[in-house]
Amino acid sequence: MHDIRLLRDQLDRLREGMARRGKLTELQPLLDRADALEQARRAAITELEAQQARRNKVSQEVAQRRKAGEDATELMAEGRTIGELVSALEQKRAAAEAEVQALLFEIPNIPLDEVPAGDESHNAVVKAWGTPRADGASLQPHWEVGASLGMLDLPRGAKVSGSGFIVYRGLGAKLVRALMNFMLDLHTEQHGYEECWVPLVVTRDTMVGTGQLPKFEEDMYAAPADGLFLIPTAEVPVTNLYREEILDASDLPKALCAYSACFRREAGSAGKDTRGLLRVHQFDKVELVRYASPETSRQELELLTSQAERVLELLELPYRRVLLAAGDTGFSSAMTYDLEVFAPAVGKWLEVSSCSLFTDFQARRANIRYRPAAGEKPRFVHTLNGSALAFPRIIACLLEHGQQPDGTVTVPVALQPYLGRTTLG
RNA sequence: GGACAGGUGGCCGAGUGGUUGAAGGCACCGGUCUCGAAAACCGGCAUACCGGCAACGGUAUCGUGAGUUCGAAUCUCACCCUGUCCGCCA
């Protein structure tokens, strides 16, 4: 969420950012409306407070007369009139405020200057590591390898939960467990993250805090009887851990990581990438979250991204880093790198991580602040997060990239201790 | 799920309708004293918003939201959370 003051003070900057996202024509009427509403809101506040001040004076006068044993019925009547006026004005203020708020929720974050303008065709590959296998045509796709090795049972997953729900079995199930431990160990022991184990269902407030609601409600699984939502990523509970709190400057940067299952309805995805593990409703992921000071946050995006890349390097999977263009950058994000890994049999680059800097956009919404120094005013922190990494596509790539002529799959060295073997099959 | 008890400033804690933004204490900051420190003493010490160039003025905030009242931390209702006991359960 943006600061309302942005509408008054930095309208040009806001417009320019929306233009790079390709959203200006869509949002322009909204910006105009928000501007007008904001003025109305402030006018209502001024008037309301003037009447409240009057009411307070009258009440004090009543108290004094009472004390002196004088009659105050006239003043009490006046107070009653003012009271009615006050509640009318209060309603007016609340209505204007709710509307401004609703509009602000519709405006995405402003991309950093270095983020290229335009839609996804302007995404830029900024780094590449490793060499993808060139013999993809002769390889089995991961769903066939997984099935023949007894690791994946997609038909029965669909039977018990519907399409898009996976059952891992045997070495497949153990692989999930191995990936979880491998990634968490790496981030806690070598990258300085504190491990968290978090709830998979959260309240509406929490979903609003990180920006999933109110705009993307139809994409979320919900438990309406309890007013709870299933998390689409561990980012939601982890970033909200410090909601409504003021951190000490010495707490920054704060680095948290968490494994979690993630639930996504992904409305409208039918037909695209539906085979195998490419797009599923429930998946596993290790997530990195950082709280940073505004001065270091940009640099910390590089750090966080490199830490996600480290996972891929240790898994010996060729990848590339893509700087997303403004139009492809997520609603709350100011800058995002995607990491893509090549799945040779499928013949596609698969997104396995998305590392984002949210500047103060989430922090303002969730009210997460820090005090730069004793006695100074609190400021909003900058939040960052990135997957490191999402499991299903990694599993797909491991199964395709590691395939050998005899049908077995080699296990990357780093994973061998966790899996207790050097090959699958 | 049921029965009690309770939610007040960074922390502890007083306050049951009228200068209470809120006593007192702790912590913290500044000062006096001291070679220095501690102790003692003196002073300071919430946040957000509105108006104003500013000095400053005003409003709101005692878990959250509604209500009663001229006036609510204080009364009423609903909800949330915490504690204790009971029930149920992996």
Coordinates of C-alpha atoms in Angstrom, one line a residue, chain A residues 47-229:
Chain A
E47 CA -14.8 20.1 10.2
L48 CA -15.3 17.1 12.5
E49 CA -12.5 18.1 14.8
A50 CA -13.8 21.6 15.1
Q51 CA -17.2 20.3 16.2
Q52 CA -15.5 17.8 18.6
A53 CA -13.6 20.7 20.1
R54 CA -16.9 22.6 20.6
R55 CA -18.5 19.6 22.2
N56 CA -15.6 19.2 24.7
K57 CA -15.9 22.8 25.7
V58 CA -19.6 22.5 26.4
S59 CA -19.1 19.3 28.4
Q60 CA -16.5 21.0 30.6
E61 CA -18.8 24.0 31.1
V62 CA -21.5 21.6 32.2
A63 CA -19.2 20.1 34.7
Q64 CA -18.2 23.5 36.1
R65 CA -21.8 24.6 36.5
R66 CA -22.8 21.4 38.1
K67 CA -20.0 21.8 40.6
A68 CA -21.2 25.4 41.3
G69 CA -24.7 24.1 41.8
E70 CA -26.0 26.0 38.8
D71 CA -28.5 24.9 36.2
A72 CA -27.0 23.4 33.0
T73 CA -30.0 22.0 31.1
E74 CA -29.6 24.5 28.3
L75 CA -26.0 23.6 27.7
M76 CA -26.8 19.9 27.8
A77 CA -29.3 20.4 25.0
E78 CA -26.7 22.2 23.0
G79 CA -24.3 19.4 23.6
R80 CA -26.9 17.0 22.3
T81 CA -27.2 18.9 19.1
I82 CA -23.5 19.0 18.6
G83 CA -23.3 15.3 19.3
E84 CA -25.7 14.6 16.5
L85 CA -23.6 16.8 14.2
V86 CA -20.4 15.0 15.2
S87 CA -21.7 11.6 14.5
A88 CA -22.9 12.7 11.1
L89 CA -19.5 14.1 10.3
E90 CA -17.8 11.1 11.6
Q91 CA -19.8 8.9 9.2
K92 CA -18.8 11.2 6.4
R93 CA -15.1 10.9 7.3
A94 CA -15.3 7.2 7.7
A95 CA -16.9 6.8 4.3
A96 CA -14.3 9.0 2.6
E97 CA -11.5 7.2 4.3
A98 CA -12.8 3.7 3.4
E99 CA -13.0 4.8 -0.2
V100 CA -9.5 6.2 -0.3
Q101 CA -8.2 3.1 1.3
A102 CA -10.0 0.8 -1.2
L103 CA -8.5 2.8 -4.0
L104 CA -5.0 2.7 -2.5
F105 CA -5.3 -1.1 -2.3
E106 CA -5.7 -1.1 -6.1
I107 CA -2.4 0.7 -6.9
P108 CA 0.7 -1.4 -7.3
N109 CA 4.1 -0.6 -6.0
I110 CA 6.3 1.8 -8.0
P111 CA 9.1 -0.1 -9.8
L112 CA 12.7 0.9 -9.1
D113 CA 14.2 3.1 -11.8
E114 CA 16.4 0.3 -13.0
V115 CA 13.4 -1.9 -13.8
P116 CA 12.8 -1.9 -17.5
A117 CA 9.5 -0.6 -18.8
G118 CA 7.0 -2.8 -20.6
D119 CA 5.4 -6.2 -20.4
E120 CA 7.1 -9.6 -20.0
S121 CA 8.6 -9.4 -23.5
H122 CA 11.0 -6.8 -21.9
N123 CA 12.2 -9.2 -19.2
A124 CA 16.0 -9.4 -19.3
V125 CA 18.2 -12.4 -18.7
V126 CA 21.0 -10.8 -16.6
K127 CA 23.0 -13.9 -15.7
A128 CA 23.3 -17.5 -16.8
W129 CA 25.0 -20.4 -15.0
G130 CA 25.8 -23.9 -16.3
T131 CA 25.0 -25.6 -19.6
P132 CA 21.6 -27.1 -20.3
R133 CA 21.5 -30.6 -21.7
A134 CA 21.1 -30.5 -25.5
D135 CA 19.8 -34.0 -25.9
G136 CA 16.3 -33.2 -24.5
A137 CA 14.5 -34.8 -27.4
S138 CA 15.8 -38.2 -26.3
L139 CA 14.9 -37.8 -22.7
Q140 CA 11.7 -38.9 -20.9
P141 CA 9.6 -36.1 -19.4
H142 CA 9.8 -36.0 -15.6
W143 CA 6.2 -37.4 -15.1
E144 CA 7.2 -40.6 -17.0
V145 CA 10.5 -41.0 -15.1
G146 CA 8.8 -40.3 -11.8
A147 CA 6.1 -42.9 -12.5
S148 CA 8.4 -45.6 -13.7
L149 CA 10.7 -45.1 -10.6
G150 CA 7.7 -45.2 -8.3
M151 CA 8.3 -41.7 -7.1
L152 CA 5.2 -40.0 -8.4
D153 CA 1.6 -41.1 -8.3
L154 CA -0.4 -38.5 -10.1
P155 CA -3.5 -40.5 -10.8
R156 CA -4.1 -41.3 -7.2
G157 CA -3.3 -37.8 -6.1
A158 CA -6.1 -36.7 -8.5
K159 CA -8.4 -39.4 -7.0
V160 CA -8.1 -38.2 -3.4
S161 CA -7.9 -34.5 -3.9
G162 CA -8.6 -33.6 -7.6
S163 CA -6.2 -32.7 -10.4
G164 CA -3.2 -30.7 -9.4
F165 CA -2.5 -32.6 -6.2
I166 CA 0.5 -34.8 -6.1
V167 CA 1.3 -37.9 -4.2
Y168 CA 5.0 -38.6 -3.8
R169 CA 5.9 -42.2 -2.9
G170 CA 8.9 -44.1 -2.0
L171 CA 12.1 -42.3 -3.1
G172 CA 9.9 -39.5 -4.3
A173 CA 8.6 -38.8 -0.8
K174 CA 12.1 -39.1 0.6
L175 CA 13.3 -36.7 -2.0
V176 CA 10.9 -34.1 -0.8
R177 CA 12.2 -34.6 2.7
A178 CA 15.8 -34.5 1.5
L179 CA 15.2 -31.2 -0.4
M180 CA 13.6 -29.7 2.7
N181 CA 16.5 -30.6 5.0
F182 CA 19.2 -29.7 2.4
M183 CA 17.8 -26.2 1.7
L184 CA 17.1 -25.4 5.4
D185 CA 20.5 -26.6 6.5
L186 CA 22.2 -24.5 3.8
H187 CA 20.3 -21.3 4.7
T188 CA 20.6 -21.7 8.4
E189 CA 24.2 -22.9 8.5
Q190 CA 25.8 -20.9 5.7
H191 CA 23.6 -18.0 5.0
G192 CA 22.7 -16.9 8.5
Y193 CA 18.9 -17.4 8.5
E194 CA 16.8 -18.3 11.5
E195 CA 14.5 -21.2 10.8
C196 CA 10.8 -20.9 11.4
W197 CA 8.1 -23.4 11.4
V198 CA 4.8 -21.6 10.7
P199 CA 1.0 -22.1 10.6
L200 CA -0.3 -23.0 7.2
V201 CA -3.6 -21.2 7.8
V202 CA -3.8 -17.5 8.6
T203 CA -6.3 -14.8 9.4
R204 CA -7.6 -12.3 6.9
D205 CA -5.6 -9.5 8.5
T206 CA -2.4 -11.5 7.9
M207 CA -3.3 -12.0 4.2
V208 CA -4.0 -8.3 3.9
G209 CA -0.7 -7.5 5.5
T210 CA 1.4 -9.0 2.7
G211 CA -1.0 -7.9 -0.1
Q212 CA -2.7 -11.2 -1.1
L213 CA -6.0 -9.7 0.0
P214 CA -8.2 -8.0 -0.9
K215 CA -7.2 -8.1 -4.5
F216 CA -6.5 -11.8 -5.0
E217 CA -9.1 -13.5 -2.9
E218 CA -10.3 -15.8 -5.6
D219 CA -6.8 -17.3 -5.9
M220 CA -6.8 -18.4 -2.3
Y221 CA -8.0 -21.5 -0.6
A222 CA -10.2 -20.5 2.4
A223 CA -11.8 -22.0 5.4
P224 CA -14.7 -19.6 5.7
A225 CA -16.2 -21.2 8.8
D226 CA -13.2 -20.0 10.7
G227 CA -12.4 -16.9 8.6
L228 CA -9.0 -18.4 7.8
F229 CA -7.0 -18.8 4.6

